[in-house]
Amino acid sequence: MSLIETINLPILSDERGSLSFAEASSHIPFPIKRIFYITNTPENGNRGFHAHKATHQVLFCLHGSVLIKLDDGINKSEFLLSKPNVGLLIRNKIWHSMENFTKDCVFLSVASTHYSEKDYIRNYDDFLNFITKK
Ligand code: TYD
């Protein structure tokens, strides 16, 4: 089973550039509580390797590319994020990592919760326990 759920945003391109937009609760399937972004990534750097208990996110790569790996405890999938108008939905309780960042990557996440360290599961065995006990 593929865990990949992409969100294609409108893209309006002309000689002035390309404009995309996203609205909460329509393009983004939850009310947005937070955004965060990652820049200045070393070539082939990796981040993430955690799951969230409650947070849903949509990930975007506005420039460059990054490989997103997803794991629900049974199935694994991966998706190369490389287009500024294509987002990847990561629901809660999905182990995920962002890998092979290009040096020029501009990575954006829109999230359904405010930041809380208590929402993170950072150990893979804890993740497997969490999803099987629920
Ligand atoms: P983290 O999500 O752990 O990033 P990664 O898994 O890629 O290493 O975040 C790194 C640090 O940034 C962490 O110590 C907490 C802080 N942080 C916030 O304060 N607010 C946020 O919204 C996020 C995403 C991270």
PDB file of C-alpha atoms and ligand atoms in Angstrom:
ATOM      1  CA  MET A   1       0.000   0.000   0.000  1.00  0.00           C
ATOM      2  CA  SER A   2       1.372   3.409  -0.950  1.00  0.00           C
ATOM      3  CA  LEU A   3       1.450   5.999   1.794  1.00  0.00           C
ATOM      4  CA  ILE A   4       1.916   8.778  -0.732  1.00  0.00           C
ATOM      5  CA  GLU A   5      -0.796  11.460  -0.706  1.00  0.00           C
ATOM      6  CA  THR A   6       0.220  14.441  -2.783  1.00  0.00           C
ATOM      7  CA  ILE A   7      -1.448  17.834  -2.931  1.00  0.00           C
ATOM      8  CA  ASN A   8      -1.187  19.740  -6.187  1.00  0.00           C
ATOM      9  CA  LEU A   9      -1.442  23.470  -5.663  1.00  0.00           C
ATOM     10  CA  PRO A  10      -2.448  25.863  -8.410  1.00  0.00           C
ATOM     11  CA  ILE A  11       0.521  27.350 -10.257  1.00  0.00           C
ATOM     12  CA  LEU A  12       0.114  30.544 -12.256  1.00  0.00           C
ATOM     13  CA  SER A  13       3.128  31.040 -14.493  1.00  0.00           C
ATOM     14  CA  ASP A  14       3.890  33.927 -16.805  1.00  0.00           C
ATOM     15  CA  GLU A  15       6.889  36.042 -17.713  1.00  0.00           C
ATOM     16  CA  ARG A  16       6.872  37.552 -14.198  1.00  0.00           C
ATOM     17  CA  GLY A  17       7.349  34.185 -12.504  1.00  0.00           C
ATOM     18  CA  SER A  18       5.264  31.367 -11.012  1.00  0.00           C
ATOM     19  CA  LEU A  19       2.749  31.949  -8.231  1.00  0.00           C
ATOM     20  CA  SER A  20       1.287  29.147  -6.118  1.00  0.00           C
ATOM     21  CA  PHE A  21      -0.987  29.378  -3.106  1.00  0.00           C
ATOM     22  CA  ALA A  22      -2.563  27.175  -0.462  1.00  0.00           C
ATOM     23  CA  GLU A  23      -5.526  27.827   1.808  1.00  0.00           C
ATOM     24  CA  ALA A  24      -6.159  26.089   5.106  1.00  0.00           C
ATOM     25  CA  SER A  25      -8.979  23.550   5.170  1.00  0.00           C
ATOM     26  CA  SER A  26      -9.182  23.404   1.373  1.00  0.00           C
ATOM     27  CA  HIS A  27      -5.813  22.744  -0.305  1.00  0.00           C
ATOM     28  CA  ILE A  28      -4.322  21.939   3.103  1.00  0.00           C
ATOM     29  CA  PRO A  29      -6.698  19.427   4.751  1.00  0.00           C
ATOM     30  CA  PHE A  30      -6.501  20.926   8.250  1.00  0.00           C
ATOM     31  CA  PRO A  31      -6.454  24.343   9.931  1.00  0.00           C
ATOM     32  CA  ILE A  32      -2.819  25.515   9.839  1.00  0.00           C
ATOM     33  CA  LYS A  33      -1.358  26.261  13.289  1.00  0.00           C
ATOM     34  CA  ARG A  34       2.334  26.517  12.397  1.00  0.00           C
ATOM     35  CA  ILE A  35       4.807  26.690   9.571  1.00  0.00           C
ATOM     36  CA  PHE A  36       8.487  25.879   9.729  1.00  0.00           C
ATOM     37  CA  TYR A  37      11.145  25.824   7.084  1.00  0.00           C
ATOM     38  CA  ILE A  38      14.616  24.442   6.618  1.00  0.00           C
ATOM     39  CA  THR A  39      17.349  26.093   4.542  1.00  0.00           C
ATOM     40  CA  ASN A  40      21.133  25.908   4.345  1.00  0.00           C
ATOM     41  CA  THR A  41      21.097  22.116   4.193  1.00  0.00           C
ATOM     42  CA  PRO A  42      24.361  20.317   3.477  1.00  0.00           C
ATOM     43  CA  GLU A  43      24.336  18.289   0.243  1.00  0.00           C
ATOM     44  CA  ASN A  44      22.842  14.829   0.931  1.00  0.00           C
ATOM     45  CA  GLY A  45      21.975  15.748   4.514  1.00  0.00           C
ATOM     46  CA  ASN A  46      19.218  13.874   6.365  1.00  0.00           C
ATOM     47  CA  ARG A  47      16.731  14.949   9.045  1.00  0.00           C
ATOM     48  CA  GLY A  48      13.576  13.759  10.735  1.00  0.00           C
ATOM     49  CA  PHE A  49      13.513  10.065  11.721  1.00  0.00           C
ATOM     50  CA  HIS A  50      10.523  10.545  13.981  1.00  0.00           C
ATOM     51  CA  ALA A  51       6.731  10.302  14.047  1.00  0.00           C
ATOM     52  CA  HIS A  52       4.120  12.604  15.548  1.00  0.00           C
ATOM     53  CA  LYS A  53       1.374  11.425  17.868  1.00  0.00           C
ATOM     54  CA  ALA A  54      -1.166  13.999  16.653  1.00  0.00           C
ATOM     55  CA  THR A  55       0.392  16.431  14.181  1.00  0.00           C
ATOM     56  CA  HIS A  56      -0.468  16.332  10.495  1.00  0.00           C
ATOM     57  CA  GLN A  57       1.854  18.118   8.083  1.00  0.00           C
ATOM     58  CA  VAL A  58       2.078  18.987   4.422  1.00  0.00           C
ATOM     59  CA  LEU A  59       5.663  19.186   3.195  1.00  0.00           C
ATOM     60  CA  PHE A  60       6.843  21.294   0.274  1.00  0.00           C
ATOM     61  CA  CYS A  61      10.178  21.741  -1.420  1.00  0.00           C
ATOM     62  CA  LEU A  62      10.177  25.242  -2.880  1.00  0.00           C
ATOM     63  CA  HIS A  63      13.619  24.889  -4.467  1.00  0.00           C
ATOM     64  CA  GLY A  64      15.995  21.968  -4.998  1.00  0.00           C
ATOM     65  CA  SER A  65      14.853  18.529  -3.921  1.00  0.00           C
ATOM     66  CA  VAL A  66      14.579  16.207  -0.937  1.00  0.00           C
ATOM     67  CA  LEU A  67      13.585  12.534  -0.698  1.00  0.00           C
ATOM     68  CA  ILE A  68      10.807  11.886   1.836  1.00  0.00           C
ATOM     69  CA  LYS A  69      10.565   8.379   3.305  1.00  0.00           C
ATOM     70  CA  LEU A  70       7.369   7.261   5.043  1.00  0.00           C
ATOM     71  CA  ASP A  71       6.668   4.185   7.158  1.00  0.00           C
ATOM     72  CA  ASP A  72       3.391   3.269   8.886  1.00  0.00           C
ATOM     73  CA  GLY A  73       4.967   0.336  10.729  1.00  0.00           C
ATOM     74  CA  ILE A  74       4.018  -2.109   7.977  1.00  0.00           C
ATOM     75  CA  ASN A  75       4.347  -0.333   4.634  1.00  0.00           C
ATOM     76  CA  LYS A  76       7.161   1.902   3.477  1.00  0.00           C
ATOM     77  CA  SER A  77       7.018   4.469   0.642  1.00  0.00           C
ATOM     78  CA  GLU A  78       9.207   7.265  -0.640  1.00  0.00           C
ATOM     79  CA  PHE A  79       8.616  10.380  -2.684  1.00  0.00           C
ATOM     80  CA  LEU A  80      11.010  12.870  -4.231  1.00  0.00           C
ATOM     81  CA  LEU A  81       9.758  16.357  -3.438  1.00  0.00           C
ATOM     82  CA  SER A  82      11.056  18.648  -6.163  1.00  0.00           C
ATOM     83  CA  LYS A  83       8.241  20.846  -7.464  1.00  0.00           C
ATOM     84  CA  PRO A  84       7.206  23.999  -5.607  1.00  0.00           C
ATOM     85  CA  ASN A  85       3.481  23.404  -6.217  1.00  0.00           C
ATOM     86  CA  VAL A  86       3.415  19.751  -5.089  1.00  0.00           C
ATOM     87  CA  GLY A  87       3.001  18.995  -1.390  1.00  0.00           C
ATOM     88  CA  LEU A  88       3.177  15.680   0.428  1.00  0.00           C
ATOM     89  CA  LEU A  89       0.677  14.993   3.211  1.00  0.00           C
ATOM     90  CA  ILE A  90       2.160  13.270   6.237  1.00  0.00           C
ATOM     91  CA  ARG A  91      -0.525  12.227   8.648  1.00  0.00           C
ATOM     92  CA  ASN A  92       0.099  11.622  12.330  1.00  0.00           C
ATOM     93  CA  LYS A  93       1.555   8.255  13.395  1.00  0.00           C
ATOM     94  CA  ILE A  94       3.758   7.969  10.295  1.00  0.00           C
ATOM     95  CA  TRP A  95       7.507   7.476  10.816  1.00  0.00           C
ATOM     96  CA  HIS A  96       9.243   9.820   8.376  1.00  0.00           C
ATOM     97  CA  SER A  97      12.599  11.114   7.324  1.00  0.00           C
ATOM     98  CA  MET A  98      13.810  13.767   4.907  1.00  0.00           C
ATOM     99  CA  GLU A  99      16.877  12.518   3.062  1.00  0.00           C
ATOM    100  CA  ASN A 100      19.341  13.537   0.350  1.00  0.00           C
ATOM    101  CA  PHE A 101      18.659  17.245   0.665  1.00  0.00           C
ATOM    102  CA  THR A 102      20.210  19.182  -2.166  1.00  0.00           C
ATOM    103  CA  LYS A 103      22.375  22.070  -1.027  1.00  0.00           C
ATOM    104  CA  ASP A 104      19.963  24.595  -2.513  1.00  0.00           C
ATOM    105  CA  CYS A 105      16.884  23.002  -0.926  1.00  0.00           C
ATOM    106  CA  VAL A 106      14.239  25.292   0.536  1.00  0.00           C
ATOM    107  CA  PHE A 107      11.960  23.013   2.553  1.00  0.00           C
ATOM    108  CA  LEU A 108       8.631  24.146   4.008  1.00  0.00           C
ATOM    109  CA  SER A 109       6.230  22.361   6.333  1.00  0.00           C
ATOM    110  CA  VAL A 110       2.739  23.488   7.277  1.00  0.00           C
ATOM    111  CA  ALA A 111       1.509  21.780  10.403  1.00  0.00           C
ATOM    112  CA  SER A 112      -1.759  21.236  12.236  1.00  0.00           C
ATOM    113  CA  THR A 113      -0.405  21.873  15.760  1.00  0.00           C
ATOM    114  CA  HIS A 114       1.833  24.241  17.656  1.00  0.00           C
ATOM    115  CA  TYR A 115       5.264  22.783  18.405  1.00  0.00           C
ATOM    116  CA  SER A 116       5.412  20.377  21.323  1.00  0.00           C
ATOM    117  CA  GLU A 117       8.222  17.959  22.038  1.00  0.00           C
ATOM    118  CA  LYS A 118       5.612  15.716  23.726  1.00  0.00           C
ATOM    119  CA  ASP A 119       4.055  15.108  20.298  1.00  0.00           C
ATOM    120  CA  TYR A 120       7.276  13.494  18.991  1.00  0.00           C
ATOM    121  CA  ILE A 121       8.181   9.809  18.957  1.00  0.00           C
ATOM    122  CA  ARG A 122      11.896   9.713  18.237  1.00  0.00           C
ATOM    123  CA  ASN A 123      12.645   6.028  18.818  1.00  0.00           C
ATOM    124  CA  TYR A 124      11.502   3.505  16.193  1.00  0.00           C
ATOM    125  CA  ASP A 125      10.637   0.769  18.715  1.00  0.00           C
ATOM    126  CA  ASP A 126       8.581   3.299  20.701  1.00  0.00           C
ATOM    127  CA  PHE A 127       6.808   4.154  17.436  1.00  0.00           C
ATOM    128  CA  LEU A 128       5.923   0.501  16.790  1.00  0.00           C
ATOM    129  CA  ASN A 129       4.639   0.174  20.371  1.00  0.00           C
ATOM    130  CA  PHE A 130       2.619   3.394  20.069  1.00  0.00           C
ATOM    131  CA  ILE A 131       0.834   2.388  16.858  1.00  0.00           C
ATOM    132  CA  THR A 132       0.056  -1.147  17.995  1.00  0.00           C
ATOM    133  CA  LYS A 133      -1.348  -0.182  21.398  1.00  0.00           C
ATOM    134  CA  LYS A 134      -3.788   2.397  19.913  1.00  0.00           C
TER     135      LYS A 134
HETATM  136  P1  TYD B   1      13.124  18.638  14.859  1.00  0.00           P
HETATM  137  O1  TYD B   1      11.712  18.581  14.472  1.00  0.00           O
HETATM  138  O2  TYD B   1      13.633  17.703  15.915  1.00  0.00           O
HETATM  139  O3  TYD B   1      13.986  18.466  13.532  1.00  0.00           O
HETATM  140  P2  TYD B   1      14.706  17.187  12.962  1.00  0.00           P
HETATM  141  O4  TYD B   1      13.875  15.986  13.322  1.00  0.00           O
HETATM  142  O5  TYD B   1      14.772  17.412  11.501  1.00  0.00           O
HETATM  143  O6  TYD B   1      16.055  17.164  13.591  1.00  0.00           O
HETATM  144  O7  TYD B   1      13.473  20.119  15.293  1.00  0.00           O
HETATM  145  C1  TYD B   1      14.793  20.527  15.617  1.00  0.00           C
HETATM  146  C2  TYD B   1      14.736  21.500  16.778  1.00  0.00           C
HETATM  147  O8  TYD B   1      13.968  22.637  16.417  1.00  0.00           O
HETATM  148  C3  TYD B   1      14.078  20.877  18.007  1.00  0.00           C
HETATM  149  O9  TYD B   1      14.979  20.920  19.086  1.00  0.00           O
HETATM  150  C4  TYD B   1      12.915  21.769  18.350  1.00  0.00           C
HETATM  151  C5  TYD B   1      13.000  22.940  17.412  1.00  0.00           C
HETATM  152  N1  TYD B   1      11.706  23.193  16.767  1.00  0.00           N
HETATM  153  C6  TYD B   1      10.870  24.159  17.299  1.00  0.00           C
HETATM  154  O10 TYD B   1      11.172  24.805  18.319  1.00  0.00           O
HETATM  155  N2  TYD B   1       9.683  24.416  16.674  1.00  0.00           N
HETATM  156  C7  TYD B   1       9.307  23.731  15.559  1.00  0.00           C
HETATM  157  O11 TYD B   1       8.198  23.987  15.003  1.00  0.00           O
HETATM  158  C8  TYD B   1      10.155  22.711  15.037  1.00  0.00           C
HETATM  159  C9  TYD B   1       9.779  21.909  13.831  1.00  0.00           C
HETATM  160  C10 TYD B   1      11.351  22.474  15.663  1.00  0.00           C
END
